[in-house]
Structures are given as C-alpha cells and as structure tokens.
PDB file of C-alpha atoms in Angstrom:
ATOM      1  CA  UNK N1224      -5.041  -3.380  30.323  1.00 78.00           C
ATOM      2  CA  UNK N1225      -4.255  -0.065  28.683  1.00 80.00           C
ATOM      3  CA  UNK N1226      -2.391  -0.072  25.680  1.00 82.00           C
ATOM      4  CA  UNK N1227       0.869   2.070  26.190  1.00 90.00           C
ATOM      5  CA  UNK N1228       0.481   2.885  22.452  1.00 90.00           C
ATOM      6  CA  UNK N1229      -2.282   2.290  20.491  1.00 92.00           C
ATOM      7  CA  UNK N1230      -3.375   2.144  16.979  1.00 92.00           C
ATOM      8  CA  UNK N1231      -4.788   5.656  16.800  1.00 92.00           C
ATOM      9  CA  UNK N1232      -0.865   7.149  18.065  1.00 93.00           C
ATOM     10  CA  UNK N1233       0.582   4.796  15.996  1.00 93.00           C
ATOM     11  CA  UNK N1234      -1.028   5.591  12.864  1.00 93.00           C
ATOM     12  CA  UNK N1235      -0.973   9.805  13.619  1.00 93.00           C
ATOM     13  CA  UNK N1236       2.635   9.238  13.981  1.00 93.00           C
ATOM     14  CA  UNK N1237       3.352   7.633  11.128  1.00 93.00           C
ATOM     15  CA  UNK N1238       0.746  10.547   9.180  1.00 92.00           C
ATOM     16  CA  UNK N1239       3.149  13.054  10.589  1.00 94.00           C
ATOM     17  CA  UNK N1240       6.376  11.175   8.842  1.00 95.00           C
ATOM     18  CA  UNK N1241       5.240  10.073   5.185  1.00 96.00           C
ATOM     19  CA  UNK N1242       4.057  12.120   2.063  1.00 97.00           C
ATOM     20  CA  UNK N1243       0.360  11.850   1.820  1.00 97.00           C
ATOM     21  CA  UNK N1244      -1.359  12.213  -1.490  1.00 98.00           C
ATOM     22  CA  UNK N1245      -4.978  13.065  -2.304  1.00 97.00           C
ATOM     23  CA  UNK N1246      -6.914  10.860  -4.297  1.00 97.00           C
ATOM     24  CA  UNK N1247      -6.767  12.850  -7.239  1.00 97.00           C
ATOM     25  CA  UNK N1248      -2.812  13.529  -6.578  1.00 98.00           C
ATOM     26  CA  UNK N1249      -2.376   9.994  -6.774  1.00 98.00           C
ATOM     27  CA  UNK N1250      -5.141   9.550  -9.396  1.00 97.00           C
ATOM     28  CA  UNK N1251      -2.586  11.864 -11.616  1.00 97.00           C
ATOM     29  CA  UNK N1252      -0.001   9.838 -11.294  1.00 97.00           C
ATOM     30  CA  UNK N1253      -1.737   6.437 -12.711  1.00 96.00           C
ATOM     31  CA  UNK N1254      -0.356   4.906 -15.501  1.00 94.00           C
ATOM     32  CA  UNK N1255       3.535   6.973 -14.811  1.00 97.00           C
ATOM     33  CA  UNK N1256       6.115   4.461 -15.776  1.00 97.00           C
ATOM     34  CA  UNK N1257       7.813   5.834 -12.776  1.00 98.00           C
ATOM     35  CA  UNK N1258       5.265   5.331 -10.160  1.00 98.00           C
ATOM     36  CA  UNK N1259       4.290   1.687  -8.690  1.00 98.00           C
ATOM     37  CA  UNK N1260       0.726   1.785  -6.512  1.00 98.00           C
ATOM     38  CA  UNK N1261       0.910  -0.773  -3.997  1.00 98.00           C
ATOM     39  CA  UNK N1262      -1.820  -2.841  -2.504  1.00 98.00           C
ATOM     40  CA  UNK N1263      -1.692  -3.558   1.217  1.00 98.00           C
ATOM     41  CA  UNK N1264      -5.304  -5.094   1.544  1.00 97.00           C
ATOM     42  CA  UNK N1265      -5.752  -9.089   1.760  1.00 95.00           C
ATOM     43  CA  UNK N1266      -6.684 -11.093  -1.359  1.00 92.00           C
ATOM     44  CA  UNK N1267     -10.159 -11.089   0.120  1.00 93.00           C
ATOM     45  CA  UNK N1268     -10.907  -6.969   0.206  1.00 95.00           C
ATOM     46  CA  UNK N1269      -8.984  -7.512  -3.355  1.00 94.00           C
ATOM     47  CA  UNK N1270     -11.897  -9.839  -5.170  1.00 93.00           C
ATOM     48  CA  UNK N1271     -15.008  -8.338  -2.966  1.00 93.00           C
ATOM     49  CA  UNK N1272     -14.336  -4.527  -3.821  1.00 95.00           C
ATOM     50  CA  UNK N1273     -12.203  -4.252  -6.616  1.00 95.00           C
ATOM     51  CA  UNK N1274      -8.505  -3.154  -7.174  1.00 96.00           C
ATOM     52  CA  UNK N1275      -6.469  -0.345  -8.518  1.00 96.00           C
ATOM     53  CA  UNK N1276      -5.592  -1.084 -12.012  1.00 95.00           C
ATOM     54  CA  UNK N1277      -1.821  -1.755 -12.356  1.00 95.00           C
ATOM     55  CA  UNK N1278      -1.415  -1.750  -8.499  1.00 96.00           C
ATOM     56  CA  UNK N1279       0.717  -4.602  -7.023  1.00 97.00           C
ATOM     57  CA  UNK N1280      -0.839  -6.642  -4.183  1.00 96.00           C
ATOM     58  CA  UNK N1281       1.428  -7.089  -1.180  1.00 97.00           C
ATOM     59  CA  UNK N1282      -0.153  -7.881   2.052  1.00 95.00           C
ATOM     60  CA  UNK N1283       0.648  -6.045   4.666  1.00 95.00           C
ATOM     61  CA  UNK N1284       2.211  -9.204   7.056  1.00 94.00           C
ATOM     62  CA  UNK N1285       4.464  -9.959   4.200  1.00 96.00           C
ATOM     63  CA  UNK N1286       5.622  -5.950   3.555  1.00 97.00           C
ATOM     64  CA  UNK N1287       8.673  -5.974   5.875  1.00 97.00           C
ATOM     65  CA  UNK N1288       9.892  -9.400   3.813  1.00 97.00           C
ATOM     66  CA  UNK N1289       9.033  -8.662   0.507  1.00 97.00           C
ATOM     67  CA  UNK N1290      10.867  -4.990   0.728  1.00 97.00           C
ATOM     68  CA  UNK N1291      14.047  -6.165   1.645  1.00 97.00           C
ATOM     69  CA  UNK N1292      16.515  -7.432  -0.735  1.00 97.00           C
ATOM     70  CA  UNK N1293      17.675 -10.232   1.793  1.00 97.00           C
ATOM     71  CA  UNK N1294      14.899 -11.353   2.876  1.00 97.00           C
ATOM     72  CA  UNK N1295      14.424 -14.950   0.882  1.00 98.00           C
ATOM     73  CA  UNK N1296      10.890 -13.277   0.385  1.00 97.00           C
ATOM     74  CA  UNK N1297      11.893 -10.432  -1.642  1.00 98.00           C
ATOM     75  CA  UNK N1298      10.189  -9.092  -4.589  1.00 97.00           C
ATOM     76  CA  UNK N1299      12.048  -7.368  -7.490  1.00 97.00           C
ATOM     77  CA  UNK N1300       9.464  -4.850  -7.907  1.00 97.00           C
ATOM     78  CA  UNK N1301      10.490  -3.320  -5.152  1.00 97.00           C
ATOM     79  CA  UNK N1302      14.387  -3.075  -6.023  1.00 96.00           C
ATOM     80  CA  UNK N1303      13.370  -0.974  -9.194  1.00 96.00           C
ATOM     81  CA  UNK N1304      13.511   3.073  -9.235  1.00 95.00           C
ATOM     82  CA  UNK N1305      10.286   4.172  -8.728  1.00 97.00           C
ATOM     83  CA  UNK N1306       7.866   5.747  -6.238  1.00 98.00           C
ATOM     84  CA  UNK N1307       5.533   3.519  -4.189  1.00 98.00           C
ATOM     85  CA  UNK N1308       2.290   4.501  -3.399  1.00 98.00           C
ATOM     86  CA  UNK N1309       1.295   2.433  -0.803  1.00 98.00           C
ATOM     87  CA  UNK N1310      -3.219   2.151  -0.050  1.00 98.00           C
ATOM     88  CA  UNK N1311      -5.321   0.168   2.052  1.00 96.00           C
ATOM     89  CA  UNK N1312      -9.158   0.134   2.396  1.00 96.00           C
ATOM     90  CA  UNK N1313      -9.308   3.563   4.981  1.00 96.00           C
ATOM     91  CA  UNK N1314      -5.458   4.239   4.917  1.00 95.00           C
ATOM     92  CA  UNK N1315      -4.527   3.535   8.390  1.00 95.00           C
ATOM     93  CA  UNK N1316      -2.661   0.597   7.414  1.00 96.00           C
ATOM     94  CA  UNK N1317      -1.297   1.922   4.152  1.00 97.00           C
ATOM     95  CA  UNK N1318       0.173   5.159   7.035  1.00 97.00           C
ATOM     96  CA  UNK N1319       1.701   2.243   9.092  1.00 96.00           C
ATOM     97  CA  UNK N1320       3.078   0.338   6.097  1.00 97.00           C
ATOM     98  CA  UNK N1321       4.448   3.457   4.407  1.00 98.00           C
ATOM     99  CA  UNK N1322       6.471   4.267   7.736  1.00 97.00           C
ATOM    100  CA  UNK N1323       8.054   1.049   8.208  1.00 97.00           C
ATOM    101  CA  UNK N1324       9.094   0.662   4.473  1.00 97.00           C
ATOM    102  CA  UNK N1325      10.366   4.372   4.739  1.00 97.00           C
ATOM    103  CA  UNK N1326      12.229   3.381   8.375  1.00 97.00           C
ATOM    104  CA  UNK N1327      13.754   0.255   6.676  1.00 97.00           C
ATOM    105  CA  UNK N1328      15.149   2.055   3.839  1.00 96.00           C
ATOM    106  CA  UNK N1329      12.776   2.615   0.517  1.00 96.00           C
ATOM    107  CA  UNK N1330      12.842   5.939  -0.531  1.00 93.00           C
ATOM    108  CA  UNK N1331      10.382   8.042  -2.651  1.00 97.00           C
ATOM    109  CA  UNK N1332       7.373   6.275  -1.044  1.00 98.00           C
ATOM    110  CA  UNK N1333       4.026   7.720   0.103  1.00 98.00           C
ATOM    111  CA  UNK N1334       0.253   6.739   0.444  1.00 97.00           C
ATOM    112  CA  UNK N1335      -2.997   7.470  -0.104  1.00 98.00           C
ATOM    113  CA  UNK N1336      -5.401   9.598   2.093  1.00 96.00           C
ATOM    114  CA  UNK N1337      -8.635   7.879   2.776  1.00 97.00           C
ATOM    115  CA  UNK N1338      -7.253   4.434   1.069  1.00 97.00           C
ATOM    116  CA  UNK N1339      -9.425   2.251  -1.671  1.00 97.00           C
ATOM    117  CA  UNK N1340     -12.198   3.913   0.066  1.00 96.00           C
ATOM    118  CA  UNK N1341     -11.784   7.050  -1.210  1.00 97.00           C
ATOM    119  CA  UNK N1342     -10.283   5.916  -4.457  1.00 97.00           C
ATOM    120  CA  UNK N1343     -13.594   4.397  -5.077  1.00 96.00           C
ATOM    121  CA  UNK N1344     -15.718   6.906  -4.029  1.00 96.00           C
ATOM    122  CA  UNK N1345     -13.964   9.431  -6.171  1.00 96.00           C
ATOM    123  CA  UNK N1346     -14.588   6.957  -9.330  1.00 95.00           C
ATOM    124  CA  UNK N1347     -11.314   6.423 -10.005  1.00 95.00           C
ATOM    125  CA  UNK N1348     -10.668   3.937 -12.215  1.00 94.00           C
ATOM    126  CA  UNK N1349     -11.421   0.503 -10.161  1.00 95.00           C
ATOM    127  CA  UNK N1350     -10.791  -2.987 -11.771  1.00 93.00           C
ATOM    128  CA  UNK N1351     -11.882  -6.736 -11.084  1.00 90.00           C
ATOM    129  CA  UNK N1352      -9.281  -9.380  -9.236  1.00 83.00           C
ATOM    130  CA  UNK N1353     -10.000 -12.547 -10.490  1.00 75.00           C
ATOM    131  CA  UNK N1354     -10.195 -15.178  -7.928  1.00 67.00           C
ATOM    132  CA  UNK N1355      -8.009 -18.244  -7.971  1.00 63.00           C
ATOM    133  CA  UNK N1356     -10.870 -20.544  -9.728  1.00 55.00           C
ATOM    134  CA  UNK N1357     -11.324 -17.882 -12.880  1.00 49.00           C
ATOM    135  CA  UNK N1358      -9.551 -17.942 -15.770  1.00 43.00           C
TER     136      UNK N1358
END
C-alpha cells in the first residue's frame, strides 16, 4: 500500500518551515550560554559514535512530552530562554523534531544540516557518553 505521505514529504516539509544551520553555523554557537544543542538520537547512536559536548539527550519518542510544560514528562531545560538546536545522526529526524516542537509552541529553535554526521565529519568537537556500567 502506498503511503499517502511519506518520510521523504514529510521531512522536505518540515526543511521548508525551520531555520537550518550549517555545521560550522552551529559549530559557532557552541559553548553560548544562550544556546542549548539538543540530542534526538537513542542512547545507543549516543555511546557507539560519540556526542556533542554540552548537548542534552532527548529521544525523539519522548520530544513531544518532555517539551511541554504539562506533560508529567517535562523537562526544565526546555522552559528556559534559549535557542534549541535540535541534531540527529543525518538530520531527517532532527527536521521532523524541530517542526513539531516549533508547531507545539517553542520558539527560537532550529537544527542542524547533515546531523552528527556532518558534525563529525567536520571535526567538530565530539565527546564520549559513558554507558550506564562506567563510572
């Protein structure tokens, strides 16, 4: 059965709505007080290739309950006044997961072209996520 609307639409839609940075954009704003990276990937892509330094980790199931202050599953971080840069592995889902947090309500919010992937590639600064058993 044919999909009425599938991933590739729904990603190129939500490209067209939310600011996109560059690597290097976003790699500028690292360390800003004002700026909070977010981490849609699972634990798992988290401890095999590395994270973002500073970056939160909020998988991308739990983003529509964590954003919303009344949801019993919010987090505070994302009550405070900053901008959220949102990145996945590729950025597909970071595109989707900007757009619904931007359609719920969360503003200055935007994501990163070509995700960890790119990140990584560019040799931005990458960091180790310690797995539950480490210390």
């Amino acid at each position: 059965m044919p999909m009425k609307k599938g991933y590739k639409a729904l990603v190129d839609e939500a490209m067209a709505q939310v600011k996109t940075y560059s690597v290097e954009q976003a790699r500028a704003k690292l360390g800003d007080p004002n700026v909070q990276f977010v981490d849609v990937r699972d634990v798992r892509e988290l401890e095999r290739e590395g994270i973002v330094p500073g970056a939160f980790s909020a998988p991308r199931g739990m983003i529509e309950f964590w954003v919303d202050p009344d949801s019993p599953y919010f987090k505070p971080v994302f009550g405070e006044k900053k901008e959220f840069i949102f990145f996945c592995a590729a950025g597909w889902r970071s595109a989707l997961t900007t757009k619904t947090v931007q359609d719920m309500g969360l503003e200055n919010v935007a994501h990163i072209e070509g995700g960890f992937g790119a990140w990584k590639a560019a040799g931005a600064p990458v960091g180790v996520k310690e797995s539950k058993g480490q210390h």
